[in-house]
Each structure stands twice: as structure tokens, then as C-alpha cells.
């Protein structure tokens, strides 16, 4: 009987992600981005515009360019062609894979 109650509760669970504060209409825009490392092409003519209060996930296999995309948005890496525009009120948070900025004493 206890198992049934837990199952019913689990079936009703939902994950709610509330909209963040309104930061303006300009979030992140990519225009005609191309990026390659040697003969490995990651992106060619990549263009997108993120909407205000949007929730976006980036998925792909190792080496597909996910980290490079974030590094370019953050200005840590330059695209070969094209440009990124980050809205003046956009707040970007990113933890790199090496975790170099994490204090090991905490």
C-alpha cells in the first residue's frame, strides 16, 4: 500500500522552471558564425537568436563544438567568421569543463 502511494505521488511530480527577470529584448544573437580547428569544421553559417526568457539546451557528442560555442559567446574564443551579439542586460553564467575557477578549499 505504501508503494502505491509513492507511485501516485511520483506520477504527479513536475519540474517547474520559472521565467527569469525581464532583461530586455536582446539576449544572444549569432550571425553567420563559422569555426574550424585545422580541417575539423565545427560550424559554418551558424545563425540564431535566443528569445527573452527562453530556456535552451545544447547537446551533442564529444568534440561537436558545445564548449567552443560557449567560449565564443563569452568572448574567450573568436569565431573564424561572423559575430555574436550579447544584449547589454543579459547575464550569462558558465562553468568551464576544467573547473579552473572553483576554489578547492570550498
Backbone as numpy.savetxt, mean C-alpha at the origin, in Angstrom:
# Nx Ny Nz CAx CAy CAz Cx Cy Cz
-23.16 -28.44 23.20 -23.99 -27.24 23.20 -23.11 -25.98 23.20
-22.04 -26.01 23.98 -21.14 -24.87 24.01 -20.53 -24.64 22.64
-20.16 -25.71 21.93 -19.59 -25.61 20.59 -20.54 -24.95 19.61
-21.82 -25.21 19.75 -22.82 -24.61 18.87 -22.90 -23.11 19.09
-22.87 -22.68 20.34 -22.93 -21.25 20.64 -21.73 -20.52 20.05
-20.54 -21.10 20.17 -19.33 -20.48 19.63 -19.43 -20.40 18.11
-19.91 -21.46 17.48 -20.04 -21.47 16.03 -21.01 -20.39 15.57
-22.13 -20.24 16.25 -23.10 -19.21 15.88 -22.50 -17.82 16.04
-21.74 -17.62 17.10 -21.10 -16.32 17.32 -20.08 -16.05 16.22
-19.26 -17.07 15.89 -18.24 -16.89 14.86 -18.85 -16.56 13.50
-20.00 -17.14 13.20 -20.66 -16.88 11.92 -21.14 -15.44 11.82
-21.37 -14.78 12.95 -21.88 -13.41 12.96 -20.77 -12.37 13.05
-19.53 -12.80 13.25 -18.43 -11.86 13.39 -18.14 -11.16 12.06
-17.83 -9.89 12.14 -17.47 -9.11 10.97 -16.28 -8.23 11.33
-15.47 -7.94 10.34 -14.38 -6.99 10.54 -14.83 -5.67 9.93
-14.84 -4.65 10.73 -15.25 -3.32 10.28 -14.04 -2.42 10.26
-13.74 -1.83 9.12 -12.64 -0.88 8.99 -13.27 0.48 8.71
-13.26 1.36 9.71 -13.90 2.67 9.50 -13.09 3.54 8.56
-13.78 4.46 7.90 -13.09 5.43 7.06 -12.20 6.31 7.93
-11.05 6.66 7.41 -10.16 7.57 8.11 -10.67 8.99 8.00
-9.99 9.91 8.66 -10.41 11.31 8.56 -10.27 11.82 7.14
-11.11 12.72 6.76 -11.10 13.30 5.42 -9.85 14.17 5.28
-8.98 13.82 4.35 -7.72 14.52 4.20 -7.63 15.29 2.88
-8.69 15.36 2.15 -8.66 16.06 0.87 -8.92 15.09 -0.27
-9.03 15.63 -1.47 -9.33 14.80 -2.63 -8.10 14.21 -3.30
-6.92 14.74 -3.01 -5.70 14.24 -3.61 -5.03 13.27 -2.63
-4.95 12.02 -3.02 -4.32 11.02 -2.16 -2.99 10.63 -2.79
-2.99 9.61 -3.65 -1.80 9.22 -4.40 -2.20 9.01 -5.85
-1.41 9.56 -6.74 -1.66 9.38 -8.17 -0.35 8.97 -8.84
-0.44 7.94 -9.64 0.69 7.43 -10.42 0.40 7.71 -11.88
1.37 8.31 -12.58 1.19 8.63 -13.99 2.31 8.03 -14.82
1.96 7.04 -15.62 2.87 6.45 -16.62 4.20 5.98 -16.01
4.14 5.27 -14.89 5.34 4.81 -14.20 5.94 3.61 -14.92
7.26 3.66 -15.12 8.01 2.52 -15.63 9.20 2.32 -14.70
9.49 1.05 -14.38 10.62 0.73 -13.51 11.17 -0.63 -13.88
12.50 -0.70 -14.02 13.16 -1.95 -14.33 14.46 -2.00 -13.55
14.91 -3.21 -13.27 16.22 -3.46 -12.71 16.95 -4.34 -13.70
17.87 -3.75 -14.44 18.54 -4.49 -15.50 17.53 -4.88 -16.56
17.47 -6.17 -16.87 16.50 -6.65 -17.87 15.18 -7.10 -17.25
15.03 -6.94 -15.92 13.78 -7.32 -15.25 12.85 -6.11 -15.18
11.82 -6.12 -16.00 10.83 -5.04 -16.04 9.78 -5.29 -14.97
9.62 -4.32 -14.07 8.59 -4.43 -13.03 7.29 -3.77 -13.45
7.40 -2.55 -13.97 6.22 -1.78 -14.38 6.50 -1.09 -15.69
5.46 -0.97 -16.48 5.54 -0.18 -17.71 4.19 0.50 -17.90
4.19 1.81 -17.94 2.98 2.61 -18.14 1.96 2.38 -17.02
2.42 2.25 -15.78 1.53 2.06 -14.63 0.91 3.39 -14.23
-0.40 3.46 -14.29 -1.12 4.67 -13.88 -2.29 4.26 -13.00
-2.47 4.99 -11.91 -3.62 4.78 -11.03 -3.84 6.01 -10.19
-5.02 6.12 -9.63 -5.36 7.22 -8.73 -6.14 6.62 -7.57
-5.60 6.78 -6.36 -6.28 6.25 -5.18 -7.36 7.22 -4.73
-8.56 6.72 -4.44 -9.65 7.60 -4.03 -9.56 7.97 -2.55
-10.12 9.09 -2.17 -10.17 9.44 -0.76 -10.89 8.35 0.03
-10.39 8.05 1.21 -10.96 7.04 2.12 -10.95 5.64 1.54
-10.17 5.41 0.49 -10.09 4.09 -0.11 -9.18 3.18 0.70
-9.43 1.90 0.61 -8.59 0.89 1.25 -8.06 0.01 0.12
-6.75 -0.07 0.02 -6.12 -0.77 -1.10 -5.15 -1.80 -0.56
-5.13 -2.96 -1.18 -4.14 -3.99 -0.86 -3.32 -4.29 -2.09
-2.02 -4.48 -1.89 -1.11 -4.81 -2.98 -0.62 -6.23 -2.75
-0.90 -7.13 -3.68 -0.47 -8.52 -3.54 0.31 -8.94 -4.78
1.13 -9.95 -4.61 1.90 -10.46 -5.74 3.02 -11.34 -5.23
3.63 -12.10 -6.12 4.72 -13.00 -5.71 5.99 -12.22 -5.36
6.92 -12.90 -4.72 8.22 -12.30 -4.42 8.85 -11.79 -5.71
9.43 -10.61 -5.64 10.12 -10.05 -6.80 9.23 -9.34 -7.79
7.93 -9.24 -7.49 7.00 -8.61 -8.44 7.08 -7.09 -8.42
7.64 -6.52 -7.36 7.78 -5.06 -7.30 6.93 -4.37 -6.26
6.36 -5.10 -5.31 5.51 -4.48 -4.29 6.30 -3.50 -3.43
7.44 -3.94 -2.92 8.27 -3.07 -2.08 8.80 -1.91 -2.89
9.20 -2.14 -4.12 9.69 -1.07 -4.98 8.61 -0.02 -5.19
7.36 -0.45 -5.37 6.25 0.49 -5.53 6.14 1.39 -4.31
6.17 0.81 -3.12 6.07 1.62 -1.91 7.28 2.54 -1.75
8.45 2.04 -2.07 9.66 2.86 -1.97 9.59 4.05 -2.94
9.00 3.86 -4.10 8.85 4.97 -5.04 7.82 5.98 -4.53
6.71 5.50 -3.99 5.70 6.40 -3.44 6.30 7.23 -2.31
7.14 6.61 -1.48 7.75 7.30 -0.35 8.92 8.20 -0.77
9.32 8.14 -2.03 10.43 8.95 -2.51 11.79 8.36 -2.21
11.84 7.11 -1.77 13.10 6.44 -1.46 13.74 5.82 -2.70
12.96 5.69 -3.76 13.41 5.10 -5.03 12.79 5.95 -6.13
13.48 6.11 -7.22 12.97 6.91 -8.35 12.49 5.99 -9.46
11.33 6.31 -10.06 10.91 5.54 -11.24 11.81 5.89 -12.42
11.93 4.96 -13.37 12.69 5.23 -14.59 11.96 6.26 -15.45
10.65 6.19 -15.46 9.81 7.15 -16.19 8.56 7.39 -15.37
7.90 8.49 -15.62 6.64 8.80 -14.97 6.84 9.49 -13.63
5.72 9.71 -12.94 5.79 10.41 -11.66 4.68 9.98 -10.71
4.96 10.16 -9.44 3.97 9.97 -8.38 3.64 11.33 -7.80
2.37 11.55 -7.51 1.94 12.75 -6.80 1.26 12.27 -5.52
1.71 12.78 -4.40 1.11 12.46 -3.11 0.44 13.73 -2.62
-0.84 13.63 -2.29 -1.59 14.80 -1.84 -0.96 15.46 -0.63
-1.11 16.77 -0.51 -0.45 17.52 0.56 -0.92 17.12 1.96
-2.11 16.56 2.08 -2.59 16.17 3.41 -2.59 14.65 3.60
-2.12 13.91 2.60 -2.07 12.45 2.72 -1.03 12.05 3.75
-1.38 11.07 4.58 -0.47 10.55 5.60 -0.16 9.11 5.23
1.11 8.82 4.95 1.51 7.50 4.52 2.32 6.84 5.62
1.97 5.60 5.92 2.73 4.82 6.90 3.23 3.57 6.21
4.49 3.23 6.49 5.11 2.10 5.80 6.23 1.57 6.66
6.28 0.26 6.86 7.38 -0.39 7.56 8.10 -1.25 6.54
9.39 -0.94 6.30 10.11 -1.69 5.28 10.42 -3.11 5.75
10.77 -3.95 4.82 10.99 -5.37 5.12 12.17 -5.60 6.05
13.16 -4.72 6.03 14.34 -4.94 6.87 14.09 -4.50 8.31
13.02 -3.77 8.54 12.65 -3.27 9.88 13.79 -2.49 10.51
14.59 -1.78 9.71 15.77 -1.08 10.19 15.44 0.04 11.17
14.22 0.57 11.12 13.86 1.69 12.00 13.22 1.22 13.31
13.10 -0.07 13.51 12.49 -0.58 14.74 13.57 -0.68 15.83
13.26 -0.12 16.98 14.19 -0.15 18.11 14.16 -1.55 18.73
15.29 -2.28 18.70 15.30 -3.65 19.24 15.14 -3.71 20.75
15.25 -2.57 21.41 15.10 -2.53 22.87 13.65 -2.38 23.30
12.75 -2.25 22.35 11.33 -2.10 22.69 10.58 -3.36 22.37
